[in-house]
Amino acid sequence: NAGVTQTPKFQVLKTGQSMTLQCAQDMNHEYMSWYRQDPGMGLRLIHYSVGAGITDQGEVPNGYNVSRSTTEDFPLRLLSAAPSQTSVYFCASSLDTRLAGANVLTFGAGSRLTVL
Amino acid sequence: ELKVEQNPLFLSMQEGKNYTIYCNYSTTSDRLYWYRQDPGKSLESLFVLLSNGAVKQEGRLMASLDTKARLSTLHITAAVHDLSATYFCAVVANTGTASKLTFGTGTRLQVTL
């Protein structure tokens, strides 16, 4: 099993450019989410999804769009990149949407984005 | 809004010593996770604590949960260099049909020889 796969691993953008961070999982997980990690701030939830066609906002959704057309894929779109979006982005998934019992979030390897 | 605080933020300790990392959270929750992150790497799940009084142990790490005090601890016994990493606690908040995981700021642990 590949688990949670994120691409690209590194990306440099100029202010105003757009791009999509890809996330795919092969574990048939219903729950998928995007976090950003900044120094001294831990991980903050951007958007999450509980199944195909269903998405919702997290703590820091501004400047980001998501969609969930299939169970496997959950891309994160930056429509007009800003330097404040320089961060490391993690995609994570779980079998259970309520994270019940011993269900944990499984994380991808991360995508490091720099916006100049 | 759920707030999760960890302390200390940075911990430098000698090999062989014991120490405890604290995780406080602001609203009721019955589930708490501990994750480990090595530099430049992803997050690895260490423990899932599911109820008040839960205690989990793996090697030199032991985690506990007190839901009444809204406190979890991660205790390190006889630290070794391989434990150097950043440790995060994360608390579950339920919102209708889904749950969200809110992370603490992390504790960077450095174990010196």
Tab-separated table of C-alpha atoms in Angstrom:
chain	number	residue	atom	x	y	z
A	1	ASN	CA	0.000	0.000	0.000
A	2	ALA	CA	1.223	3.484	-0.857
A	3	GLY	CA	-0.789	5.119	1.979
A	4	VAL	CA	-1.174	8.885	1.530
A	5	THR	CA	0.737	10.293	-1.439
A	6	GLN	CA	1.381	14.009	-1.845
A	7	THR	CA	2.821	15.787	-4.864
A	8	PRO	CA	4.853	17.834	-5.393
A	9	LYS	CA	7.309	17.582	-2.490
A	10	PHE	CA	8.719	21.045	-3.155
A	11	GLN	CA	7.371	24.015	-5.060
A	12	VAL	CA	8.380	27.640	-5.495
A	13	LEU	CA	5.755	30.102	-6.700
A	14	LYS	CA	5.634	33.789	-7.408
A	15	THR	CA	2.998	35.937	-5.762
A	16	GLY	CA	-0.259	35.710	-7.693
A	17	GLN	CA	0.433	32.378	-9.333
A	18	SER	CA	-1.932	29.482	-8.883
A	19	MET	CA	-1.180	25.852	-8.222
A	20	THR	CA	-2.681	22.619	-6.948
A	21	LEU	CA	-1.233	20.342	-4.306
A	22	GLN	CA	-2.267	16.783	-4.984
A	23	CYS	CA	-3.235	14.232	-2.361
A	24	ALA	CA	-4.232	10.635	-3.012
A	25	GLN	CA	-4.862	7.717	-0.677
A	26	ASP	CA	-5.377	4.067	-1.502
A	27	MET	CA	-6.826	2.918	1.830
A	28	ASN	CA	-10.487	3.629	1.028
A	29	HIS	CA	-10.547	6.294	3.726
A	30	GLU	CA	-13.665	8.442	3.934
A	31	TYR	CA	-12.040	11.272	5.887
A	32	MET	CA	-9.385	13.441	4.270
A	33	SER	CA	-7.918	16.723	5.410
A	34	TRP	CA	-5.290	19.346	4.710
A	35	TYR	CA	-3.096	20.966	7.358
A	36	ARG	CA	-0.435	23.591	7.148
A	37	GLN	CA	2.556	23.604	9.483
A	38	ASP	CA	4.329	26.804	10.407
A	39	PRO	CA	7.152	27.233	12.954
A	40	GLY	CA	5.852	27.680	16.482
A	41	MET	CA	2.217	27.191	15.451
A	42	GLY	CA	1.813	23.458	15.224
A	43	LEU	CA	-0.497	22.156	12.528
A	44	ARG	CA	-3.615	24.075	11.551
A	45	LEU	CA	-6.543	22.570	9.701
A	46	ILE	CA	-7.327	24.172	6.328
A	47	HIS	CA	-10.150	22.048	4.888
A	48	TYR	CA	-11.510	18.587	5.405
A	49	SER	CA	-13.842	16.146	3.693
A	50	VAL	CA	-15.984	13.300	5.002
A	51	GLY	CA	-16.606	11.716	1.599
A	52	ALA	CA	-16.884	12.313	-2.117
A	53	GLY	CA	-18.737	15.547	-2.811
A	54	ILE	CA	-18.588	16.769	0.809
A	55	THR	CA	-16.062	19.330	2.044
A	56	ASP	CA	-15.939	21.785	4.918
A	57	GLN	CA	-13.710	24.525	6.234
A	58	GLY	CA	-11.178	24.171	8.980
A	59	GLU	CA	-9.413	26.793	11.042
A	60	VAL	CA	-7.552	28.635	8.246
A	61	PRO	CA	-9.470	28.177	4.958
A	62	ASN	CA	-8.970	31.607	3.372
A	63	GLY	CA	-7.015	31.528	0.110
A	64	TYR	CA	-7.537	27.795	-0.409
A	65	ASN	CA	-10.085	25.747	-2.326
A	66	VAL	CA	-10.723	22.023	-2.204
A	67	SER	CA	-12.910	19.497	-3.950
A	68	ARG	CA	-13.536	15.781	-3.478
A	69	SER	CA	-14.750	14.185	-6.669
A	70	THR	CA	-13.558	10.701	-5.711
A	71	THR	CA	-12.884	8.907	-2.439
A	72	GLU	CA	-9.189	8.641	-3.304
A	73	ASP	CA	-8.279	12.227	-4.200
A	74	PHE	CA	-8.411	15.514	-2.290
A	75	PRO	CA	-6.533	18.305	-4.105
A	76	LEU	CA	-5.793	21.660	-2.478
A	77	ARG	CA	-5.845	24.699	-4.768
A	78	LEU	CA	-4.171	28.022	-4.235
A	79	LEU	CA	-5.856	30.425	-6.659
A	80	SER	CA	-3.568	33.424	-6.132
A	81	ALA	CA	-0.565	32.581	-3.997
A	82	ALA	CA	0.640	34.998	-1.319
A	83	PRO	CA	3.889	34.989	0.704
A	84	SER	CA	1.795	34.237	3.821
A	85	GLN	CA	1.032	30.845	2.275
A	86	THR	CA	4.662	29.817	2.462
A	87	SER	CA	4.443	26.705	4.618
A	88	VAL	CA	4.668	22.945	4.748
A	89	TYR	CA	1.376	21.327	3.790
A	90	PHE	CA	0.277	17.918	4.999
A	91	CYS	CA	-2.575	15.820	3.740
A	92	ALA	CA	-4.008	13.295	6.185
A	93	SER	CA	-6.728	10.672	6.003
A	94	SER	CA	-8.665	8.331	8.253
A	95	LEU	CA	-11.080	5.459	7.773
A	96	ASP	CA	-13.651	6.901	10.162
A	97	THR	CA	-15.050	10.402	9.775
A	98	ARG	CA	-15.558	10.771	13.503
A	99	LEU	CA	-12.084	9.449	14.333
A	100	ALA	CA	-13.885	7.060	16.647
A	101	GLY	CA	-12.137	4.403	18.640
A	102	ALA	CA	-8.528	3.898	17.719
A	103	ASN	CA	-8.817	5.456	14.262
A	104	VAL	CA	-5.874	7.756	13.671
A	105	LEU	CA	-5.003	10.281	11.013
A	106	THR	CA	-2.423	8.913	8.579
A	107	PHE	CA	-0.241	11.667	7.166
A	108	GLY	CA	1.409	12.124	3.818
A	109	ALA	CA	5.075	13.084	3.496
A	110	GLY	CA	4.316	16.792	3.144
A	111	SER	CA	4.712	19.453	0.465
A	112	ARG	CA	7.002	22.407	1.083
A	113	LEU	CA	5.719	25.529	-0.648
A	114	THR	CA	7.588	28.812	-0.942
A	115	VAL	CA	5.851	31.898	-2.307
A	116	LEU	CA	8.171	34.713	-3.347
B	1	GLU	CA	-13.075	27.146	20.003
B	2	LEU	CA	-10.804	24.357	21.124
B	3	LYS	CA	-7.335	25.462	22.201
B	4	VAL	CA	-4.493	23.029	22.809
B	5	GLU	CA	-1.377	24.130	24.662
B	6	GLN	CA	1.817	22.201	25.133
B	7	ASN	CA	4.710	22.896	27.420
B	8	PRO	CA	7.527	23.153	27.300
B	9	LEU	CA	7.978	24.228	23.695
B	10	PHE	CA	11.603	23.178	23.732
B	11	LEU	CA	13.278	20.637	25.960
B	12	SER	CA	16.941	19.794	26.084
B	13	MET	CA	17.754	16.841	28.278
B	14	GLN	CA	20.646	14.539	28.912
B	15	GLU	CA	20.553	10.874	28.116
B	16	GLY	CA	19.330	8.832	31.045
B	17	LYS	CA	17.151	11.566	32.526
B	18	ASN	CA	13.375	11.562	32.969
B	19	TYR	CA	11.008	14.303	31.947
B	20	THR	CA	7.347	15.031	31.243
B	21	ILE	CA	5.662	16.968	28.442
B	22	TYR	CA	2.274	18.484	29.266
B	23	CYS	CA	-0.714	19.003	27.010
B	24	ASN	CA	-3.671	21.094	28.190
B	25	TYR	CA	-6.855	21.635	26.218
B	26	SER	CA	-9.728	24.024	26.667
B	27	THR	CA	-12.974	22.123	25.993
B	28	THR	CA	-14.365	18.697	26.709
B	29	SER	CA	-12.970	15.869	24.640
B	30	ASP	CA	-12.665	12.162	25.200
B	31	ARG	CA	-9.908	11.413	22.709
B	32	LEU	CA	-6.348	12.585	22.513
B	33	TYR	CA	-3.467	11.624	20.242
B	34	TRP	CA	0.278	11.911	20.509
B	35	TYR	CA	2.369	12.174	17.346
B	36	ARG	CA	6.089	12.252	16.711
B	37	GLN	CA	7.774	14.212	13.921
B	38	ASP	CA	11.433	13.855	12.956
B	39	PRO	CA	13.041	16.876	11.247
B	40	GLY	CA	11.866	17.243	7.661
B	41	LYS	CA	9.586	14.225	7.979
B	42	SER	CA	5.911	13.496	8.344
B	43	LEU	CA	3.979	12.788	11.533
B	44	GLU	CA	3.901	9.327	13.038
B	45	SER	CA	1.157	8.252	15.415
B	46	LEU	CA	2.433	7.219	18.858
B	47	PHE	CA	-0.605	6.856	21.119
B	48	VAL	CA	-4.380	7.140	21.064
B	49	LEU	CA	-5.942	7.815	24.470
B	50	LEU	CA	-9.644	7.055	24.466
B	51	SER	CA	-10.952	7.606	27.972
B	52	ASN	CA	-10.345	9.230	31.304
B	53	GLY	CA	-7.481	7.549	33.106
B	54	ALA	CA	-6.151	5.888	29.959
B	55	VAL	CA	-2.474	5.055	30.047
B	56	LYS	CA	-0.423	3.780	27.125
B	57	GLN	CA	3.247	2.809	27.119
B	58	GLU	CA	5.685	2.065	24.346
B	59	GLY	CA	9.314	1.639	25.248
B	60	ARG	CA	10.548	4.706	27.129
B	61	LEU	CA	7.402	6.728	26.437
B	62	MET	CA	4.250	6.659	28.527
B	63	ALA	CA	1.154	8.762	27.850
B	64	SER	CA	-1.813	9.384	30.126
B	65	LEU	CA	-5.094	11.246	29.928
B	66	ASP	CA	-7.109	13.042	32.595
B	67	THR	CA	-10.279	14.288	30.895
B	68	LYS	CA	-11.542	16.006	34.032
B	69	ALA	CA	-8.422	18.154	34.258
B	70	ARG	CA	-8.249	18.373	30.442
B	71	LEU	CA	-4.640	17.291	30.665
B	72	SER	CA	-2.464	14.707	29.019
B	73	THR	CA	1.142	13.939	29.829
B	74	LEU	CA	3.889	12.260	27.847
B	75	HIS	CA	6.515	10.917	30.207
B	76	ILE	CA	10.003	10.060	29.003
B	77	THR	CA	11.975	7.578	31.052
B	78	ALA	CA	15.769	7.346	30.783
B	79	ALA	CA	15.933	9.345	27.573
B	80	VAL	CA	18.091	8.184	24.682
B	81	HIS	CA	19.302	10.178	21.681
B	82	ASP	CA	16.890	8.374	19.331
B	83	LEU	CA	13.981	10.068	21.085
B	84	SER	CA	15.075	13.465	19.764
B	85	ALA	CA	12.105	14.743	17.728
B	86	THR	CA	9.132	17.070	17.955
B	87	TYR	CA	6.140	15.690	19.823
B	88	PHE	CA	2.608	16.898	19.210
B	89	CYS	CA	-0.564	16.257	21.116
B	90	ALA	CA	-3.849	16.557	19.255
B	91	VAL	CA	-7.378	16.670	20.618
B	92	VAL	CA	-10.567	15.568	18.881
B	93	ALA	CA	-13.514	17.936	18.598
B	94	ASN	CA	-16.755	16.502	17.255
B	95	THR	CA	-18.808	18.540	14.797
B	96	GLY	CA	-21.931	16.720	13.703
B	97	THR	CA	-20.973	13.854	11.417
B	98	ALA	CA	-17.262	14.557	11.467
B	99	SER	CA	-14.469	15.199	13.889
B	100	LYS	CA	-11.611	17.627	13.690
B	101	LEU	CA	-8.187	17.191	15.201
B	102	THR	CA	-6.673	20.283	16.803
B	103	PHE	CA	-2.928	20.159	17.375
B	104	GLY	CA	-0.782	21.702	20.041
B	105	THR	CA	2.225	23.789	19.048
B	106	GLY	CA	4.591	20.885	19.593
B	107	THR	CA	7.481	20.198	21.966
B	108	ARG	CA	10.894	19.931	20.386
B	109	LEU	CA	12.903	17.404	22.369
B	110	GLN	CA	16.660	17.311	22.102
B	111	VAL	CA	18.450	14.514	23.932
B	112	THR	CA	22.141	15.151	24.356
B	113	LEU	CA	24.807	12.540	24.870
